XYZ file of N, CA and C in Angstrom:
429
model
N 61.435 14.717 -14.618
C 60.130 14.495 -15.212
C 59.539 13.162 -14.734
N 60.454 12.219 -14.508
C 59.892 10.694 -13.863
C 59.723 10.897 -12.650
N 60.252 11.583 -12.140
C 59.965 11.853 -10.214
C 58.288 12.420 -10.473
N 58.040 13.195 -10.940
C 56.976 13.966 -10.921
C 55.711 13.009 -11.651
N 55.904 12.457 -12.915
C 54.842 11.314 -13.040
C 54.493 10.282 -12.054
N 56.073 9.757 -11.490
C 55.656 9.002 -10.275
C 54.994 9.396 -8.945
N 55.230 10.268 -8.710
C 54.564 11.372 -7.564
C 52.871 11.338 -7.591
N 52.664 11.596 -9.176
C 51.278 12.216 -9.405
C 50.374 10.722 -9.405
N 51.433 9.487 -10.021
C 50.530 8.494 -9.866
C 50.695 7.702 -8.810
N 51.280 7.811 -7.615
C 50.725 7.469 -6.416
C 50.249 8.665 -5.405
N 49.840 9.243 -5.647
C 48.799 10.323 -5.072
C 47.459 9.930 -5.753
N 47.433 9.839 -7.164
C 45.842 9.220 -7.831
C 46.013 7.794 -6.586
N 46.385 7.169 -7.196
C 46.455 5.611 -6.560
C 45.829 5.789 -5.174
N 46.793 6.654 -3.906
C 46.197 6.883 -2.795
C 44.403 7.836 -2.531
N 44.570 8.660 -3.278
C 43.326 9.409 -3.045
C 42.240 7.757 -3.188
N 42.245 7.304 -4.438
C 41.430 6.276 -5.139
C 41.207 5.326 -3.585
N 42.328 4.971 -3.173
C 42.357 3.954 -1.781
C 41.544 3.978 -0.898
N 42.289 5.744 -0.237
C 41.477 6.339 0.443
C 40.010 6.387 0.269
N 39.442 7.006 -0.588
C 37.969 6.982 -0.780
C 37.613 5.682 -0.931
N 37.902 4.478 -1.702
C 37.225 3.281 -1.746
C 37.051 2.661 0.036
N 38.271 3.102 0.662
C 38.033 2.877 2.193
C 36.613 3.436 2.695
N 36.860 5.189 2.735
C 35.781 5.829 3.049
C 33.959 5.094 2.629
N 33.966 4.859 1.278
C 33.011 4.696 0.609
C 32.699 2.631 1.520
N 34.012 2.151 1.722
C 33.344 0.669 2.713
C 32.803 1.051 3.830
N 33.758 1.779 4.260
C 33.132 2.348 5.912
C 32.263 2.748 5.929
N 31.820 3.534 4.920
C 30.345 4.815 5.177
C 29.342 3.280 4.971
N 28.999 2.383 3.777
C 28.692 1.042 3.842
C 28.342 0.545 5.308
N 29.516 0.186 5.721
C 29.304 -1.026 6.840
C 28.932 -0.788 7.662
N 29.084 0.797 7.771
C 28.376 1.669 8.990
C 27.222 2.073 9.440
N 26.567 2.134 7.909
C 25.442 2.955 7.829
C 24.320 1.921 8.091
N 23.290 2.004 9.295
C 22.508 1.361 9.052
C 21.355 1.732 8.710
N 20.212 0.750 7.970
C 18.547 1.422 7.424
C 18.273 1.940 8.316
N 17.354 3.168 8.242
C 16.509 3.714 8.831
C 14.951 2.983 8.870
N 15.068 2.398 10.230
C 13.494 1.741 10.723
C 12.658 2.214 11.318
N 11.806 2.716 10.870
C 10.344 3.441 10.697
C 9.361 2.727 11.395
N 8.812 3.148 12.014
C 7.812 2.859 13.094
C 6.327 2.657 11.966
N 6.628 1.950 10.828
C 5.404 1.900 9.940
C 4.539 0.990 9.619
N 3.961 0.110 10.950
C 3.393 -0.430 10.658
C 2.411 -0.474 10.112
N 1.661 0.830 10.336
C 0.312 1.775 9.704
C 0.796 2.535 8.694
N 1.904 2.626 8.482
C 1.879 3.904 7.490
C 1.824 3.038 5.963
N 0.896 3.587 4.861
C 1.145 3.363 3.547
C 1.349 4.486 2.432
N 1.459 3.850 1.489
C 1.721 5.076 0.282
C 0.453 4.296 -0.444
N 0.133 5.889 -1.178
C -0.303 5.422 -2.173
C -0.724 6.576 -3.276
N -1.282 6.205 -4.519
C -1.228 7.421 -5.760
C -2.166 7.609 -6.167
N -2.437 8.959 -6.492
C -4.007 9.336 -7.370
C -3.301 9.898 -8.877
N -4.301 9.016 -9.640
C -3.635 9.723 -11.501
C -4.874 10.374 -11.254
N -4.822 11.596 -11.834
C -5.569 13.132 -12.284
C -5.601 13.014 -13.537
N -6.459 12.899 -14.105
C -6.383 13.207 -15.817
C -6.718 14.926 -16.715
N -6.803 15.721 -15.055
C -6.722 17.119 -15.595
C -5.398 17.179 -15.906
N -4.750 18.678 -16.072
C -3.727 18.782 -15.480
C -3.521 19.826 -14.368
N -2.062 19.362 -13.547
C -2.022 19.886 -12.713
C -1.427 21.100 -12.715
N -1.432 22.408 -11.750
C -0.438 23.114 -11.903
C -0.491 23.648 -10.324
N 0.337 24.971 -9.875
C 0.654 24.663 -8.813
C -0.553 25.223 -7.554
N -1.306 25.898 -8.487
C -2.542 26.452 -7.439
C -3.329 24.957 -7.490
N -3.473 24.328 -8.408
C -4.381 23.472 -8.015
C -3.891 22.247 -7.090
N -2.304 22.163 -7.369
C -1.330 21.224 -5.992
C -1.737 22.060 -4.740
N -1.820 22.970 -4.800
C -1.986 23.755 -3.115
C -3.191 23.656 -2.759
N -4.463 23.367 -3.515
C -5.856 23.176 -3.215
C -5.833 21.603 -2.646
N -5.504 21.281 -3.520
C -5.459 19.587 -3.632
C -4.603 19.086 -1.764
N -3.363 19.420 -1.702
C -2.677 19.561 -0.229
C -3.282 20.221 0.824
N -4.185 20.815 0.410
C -5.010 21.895 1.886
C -6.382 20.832 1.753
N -6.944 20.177 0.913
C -7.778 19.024 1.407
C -7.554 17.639 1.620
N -6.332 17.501 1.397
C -5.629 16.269 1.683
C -5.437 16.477 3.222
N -4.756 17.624 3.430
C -4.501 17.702 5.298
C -6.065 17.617 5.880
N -6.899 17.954 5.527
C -8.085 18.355 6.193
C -8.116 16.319 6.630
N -8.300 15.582 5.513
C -9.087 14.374 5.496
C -7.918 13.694 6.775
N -8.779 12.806 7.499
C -8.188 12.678 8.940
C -7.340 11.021 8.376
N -5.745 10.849 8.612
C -5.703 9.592 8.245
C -4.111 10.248 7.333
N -4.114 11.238 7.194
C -3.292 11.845 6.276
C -1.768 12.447 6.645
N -0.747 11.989 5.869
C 0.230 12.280 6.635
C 1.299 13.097 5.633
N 1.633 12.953 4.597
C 2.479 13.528 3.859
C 2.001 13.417 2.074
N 2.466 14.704 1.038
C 2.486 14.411 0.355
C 3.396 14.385 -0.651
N 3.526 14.122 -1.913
C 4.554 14.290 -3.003
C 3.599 14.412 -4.295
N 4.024 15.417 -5.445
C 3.816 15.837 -6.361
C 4.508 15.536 -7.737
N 4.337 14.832 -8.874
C 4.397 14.925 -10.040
C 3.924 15.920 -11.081
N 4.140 16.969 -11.227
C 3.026 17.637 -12.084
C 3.300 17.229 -13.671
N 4.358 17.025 -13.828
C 4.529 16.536 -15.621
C 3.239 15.181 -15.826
N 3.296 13.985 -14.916
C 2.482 13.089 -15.470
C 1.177 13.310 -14.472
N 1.157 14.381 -13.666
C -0.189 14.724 -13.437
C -0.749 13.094 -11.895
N 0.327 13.138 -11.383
C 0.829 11.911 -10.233
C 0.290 13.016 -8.349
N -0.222 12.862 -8.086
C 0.112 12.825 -6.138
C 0.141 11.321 -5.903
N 1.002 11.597 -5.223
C 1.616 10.448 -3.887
C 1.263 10.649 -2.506
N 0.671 9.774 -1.756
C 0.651 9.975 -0.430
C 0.856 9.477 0.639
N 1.226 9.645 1.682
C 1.455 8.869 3.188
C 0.073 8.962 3.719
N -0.265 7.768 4.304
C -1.474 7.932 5.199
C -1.454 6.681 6.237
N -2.021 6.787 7.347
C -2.204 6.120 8.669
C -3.200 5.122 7.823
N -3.190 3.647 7.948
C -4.367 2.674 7.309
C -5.182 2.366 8.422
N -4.562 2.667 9.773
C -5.901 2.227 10.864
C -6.810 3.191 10.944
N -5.944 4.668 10.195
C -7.321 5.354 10.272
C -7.883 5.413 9.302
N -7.483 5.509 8.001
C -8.380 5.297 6.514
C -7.484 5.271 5.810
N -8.098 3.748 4.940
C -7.595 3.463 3.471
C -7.849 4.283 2.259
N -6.717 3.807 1.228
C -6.447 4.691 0.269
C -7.855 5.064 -0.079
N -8.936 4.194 -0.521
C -9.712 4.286 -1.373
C -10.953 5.559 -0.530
N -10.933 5.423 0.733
C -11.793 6.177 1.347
C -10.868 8.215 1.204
N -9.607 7.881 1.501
C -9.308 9.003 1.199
C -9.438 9.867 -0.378
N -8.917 9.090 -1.279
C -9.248 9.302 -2.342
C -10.798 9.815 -2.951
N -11.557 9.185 -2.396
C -13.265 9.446 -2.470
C -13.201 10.381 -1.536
N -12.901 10.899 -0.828
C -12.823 11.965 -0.119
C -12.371 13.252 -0.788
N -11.287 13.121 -1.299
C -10.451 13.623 -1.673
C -11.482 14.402 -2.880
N -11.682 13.175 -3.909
C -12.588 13.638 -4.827
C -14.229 14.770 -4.544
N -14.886 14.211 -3.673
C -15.838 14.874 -2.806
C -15.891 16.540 -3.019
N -14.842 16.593 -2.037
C -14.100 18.072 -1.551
C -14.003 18.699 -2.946
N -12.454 18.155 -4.041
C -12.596 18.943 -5.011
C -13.604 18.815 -6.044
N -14.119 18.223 -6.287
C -14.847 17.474 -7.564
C -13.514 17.249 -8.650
N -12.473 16.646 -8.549
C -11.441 16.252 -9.413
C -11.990 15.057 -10.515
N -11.230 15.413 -11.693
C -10.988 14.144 -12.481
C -10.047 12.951 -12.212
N -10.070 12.010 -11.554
C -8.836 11.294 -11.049
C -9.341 9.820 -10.296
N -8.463 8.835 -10.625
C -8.381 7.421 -10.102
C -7.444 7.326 -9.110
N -7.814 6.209 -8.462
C -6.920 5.956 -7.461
C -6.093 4.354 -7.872
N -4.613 4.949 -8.068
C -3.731 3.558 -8.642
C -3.762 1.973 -7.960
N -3.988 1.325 -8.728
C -4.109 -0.059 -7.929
C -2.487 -1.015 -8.528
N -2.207 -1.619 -7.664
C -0.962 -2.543 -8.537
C -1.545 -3.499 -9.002
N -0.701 -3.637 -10.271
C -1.530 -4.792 -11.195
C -0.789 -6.276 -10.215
N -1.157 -6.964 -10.389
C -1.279 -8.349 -9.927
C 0.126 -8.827 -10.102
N 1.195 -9.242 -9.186
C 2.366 -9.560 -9.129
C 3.599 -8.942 -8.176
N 3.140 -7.189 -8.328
C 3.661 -6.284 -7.710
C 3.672 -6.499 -6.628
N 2.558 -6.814 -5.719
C 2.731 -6.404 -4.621
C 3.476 -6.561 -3.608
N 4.230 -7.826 -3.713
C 5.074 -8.046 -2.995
C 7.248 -7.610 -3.145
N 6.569 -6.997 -3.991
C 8.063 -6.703 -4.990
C 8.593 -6.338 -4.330
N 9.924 -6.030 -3.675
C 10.330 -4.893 -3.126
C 11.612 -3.627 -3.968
N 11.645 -3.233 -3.841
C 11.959 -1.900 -4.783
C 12.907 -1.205 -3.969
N 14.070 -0.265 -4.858
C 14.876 0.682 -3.949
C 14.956 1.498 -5.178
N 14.431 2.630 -5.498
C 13.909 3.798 -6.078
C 15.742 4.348 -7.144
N 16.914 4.295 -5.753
C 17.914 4.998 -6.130
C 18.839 3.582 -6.705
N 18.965 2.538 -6.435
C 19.754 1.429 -7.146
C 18.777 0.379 -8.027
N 19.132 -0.123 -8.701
C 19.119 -0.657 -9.745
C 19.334 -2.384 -9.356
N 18.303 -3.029 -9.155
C 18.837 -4.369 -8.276
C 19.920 -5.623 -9.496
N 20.186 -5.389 -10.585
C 21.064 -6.325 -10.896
C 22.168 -5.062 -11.062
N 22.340 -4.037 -10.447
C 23.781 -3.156 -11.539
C 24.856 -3.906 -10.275
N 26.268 -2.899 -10.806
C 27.018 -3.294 -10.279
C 27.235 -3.033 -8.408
N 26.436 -1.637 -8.525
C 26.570 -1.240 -7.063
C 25.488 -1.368 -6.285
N 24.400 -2.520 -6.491
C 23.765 -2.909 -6.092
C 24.497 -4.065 -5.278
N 24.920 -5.015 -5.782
C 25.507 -6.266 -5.577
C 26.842 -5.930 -4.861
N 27.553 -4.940 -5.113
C 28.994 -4.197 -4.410
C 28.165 -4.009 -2.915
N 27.182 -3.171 -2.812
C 27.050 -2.632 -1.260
C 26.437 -3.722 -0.634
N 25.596 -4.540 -1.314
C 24.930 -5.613 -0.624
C 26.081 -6.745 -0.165
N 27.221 -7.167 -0.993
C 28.081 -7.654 -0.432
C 28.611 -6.979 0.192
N 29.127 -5.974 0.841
C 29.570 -4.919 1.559
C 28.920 -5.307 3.278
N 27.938 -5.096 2.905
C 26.690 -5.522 3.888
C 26.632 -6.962 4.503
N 26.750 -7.599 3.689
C 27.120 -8.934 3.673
C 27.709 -9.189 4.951
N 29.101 -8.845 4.748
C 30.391 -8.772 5.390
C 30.365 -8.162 6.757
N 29.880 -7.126 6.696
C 29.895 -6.433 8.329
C 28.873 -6.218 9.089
N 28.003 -6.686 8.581
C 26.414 -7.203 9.232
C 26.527 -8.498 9.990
């Protein structure tokens, strides 16, 4: 019975090793993806209709039309589009008025309140948790 507890807890022990290895390597390895974006921005229209999905497919078939336009993303719970667009060819605000034009929509175009703008943000970590500060020292190290 002690052979077999001992067995099972250095197999946990090793698997655990193993992957914490895997999980440095995949780290030290992986580098950002750098985007040719010097033009490219995001930016958001709040809708105060609501949305649903015929009116996302109206809304995306005049978004492609307006020249400047590159990708979009959808919220429909808080009634959110997101967008990619080229800024040398038109800013948010011209697309948006565009945008509006075409459909006759209810909707603003989001501005950051004063402080933001320079923030920088990573959507999937959490900048004080623990595995924020783990991969960034990670990074640290083999950078």
């Amino acid at each position: 019975m002690k052979r077999k507890l001992k067995f099972i807890a250095m197999g946990l022990i090793g698997t655990t090793l193993l992957l914490l290895i895997i999980l440095v390597v995949h780290i030290a390895t992986a580098k950002p993806i750098k985007y040719d974006n010097a033009t490219m921005q995001i930016s958001r229209i709040d809708f105060q209709e609501p949305l649903d999905s015929l009116k996302i497919k109206e809304i995306h078939r005049n978004l492609k039309s307006i020249p400047g336009f590159i990708s979009d993303s959808y919220n429909i719970k808080n009634n959110v589009v997101v967008f990619f667009h080229d800024n040398k060819i038109a800013d948010s605000k011209k697309i948006v008025d565009q945008l509006i034009q075409k459909g006759n929509y209810k909707a603003t175009r989001y501005v950051l309140p004063k402080g933001m703008e320079a923030k920088q943000v990573c959507p999937v970590i959490e900048e004080g948790s623990f595995s924020y500060h783990f991969s960034k020292g990670i990074q640290r190290i083999f950078n």
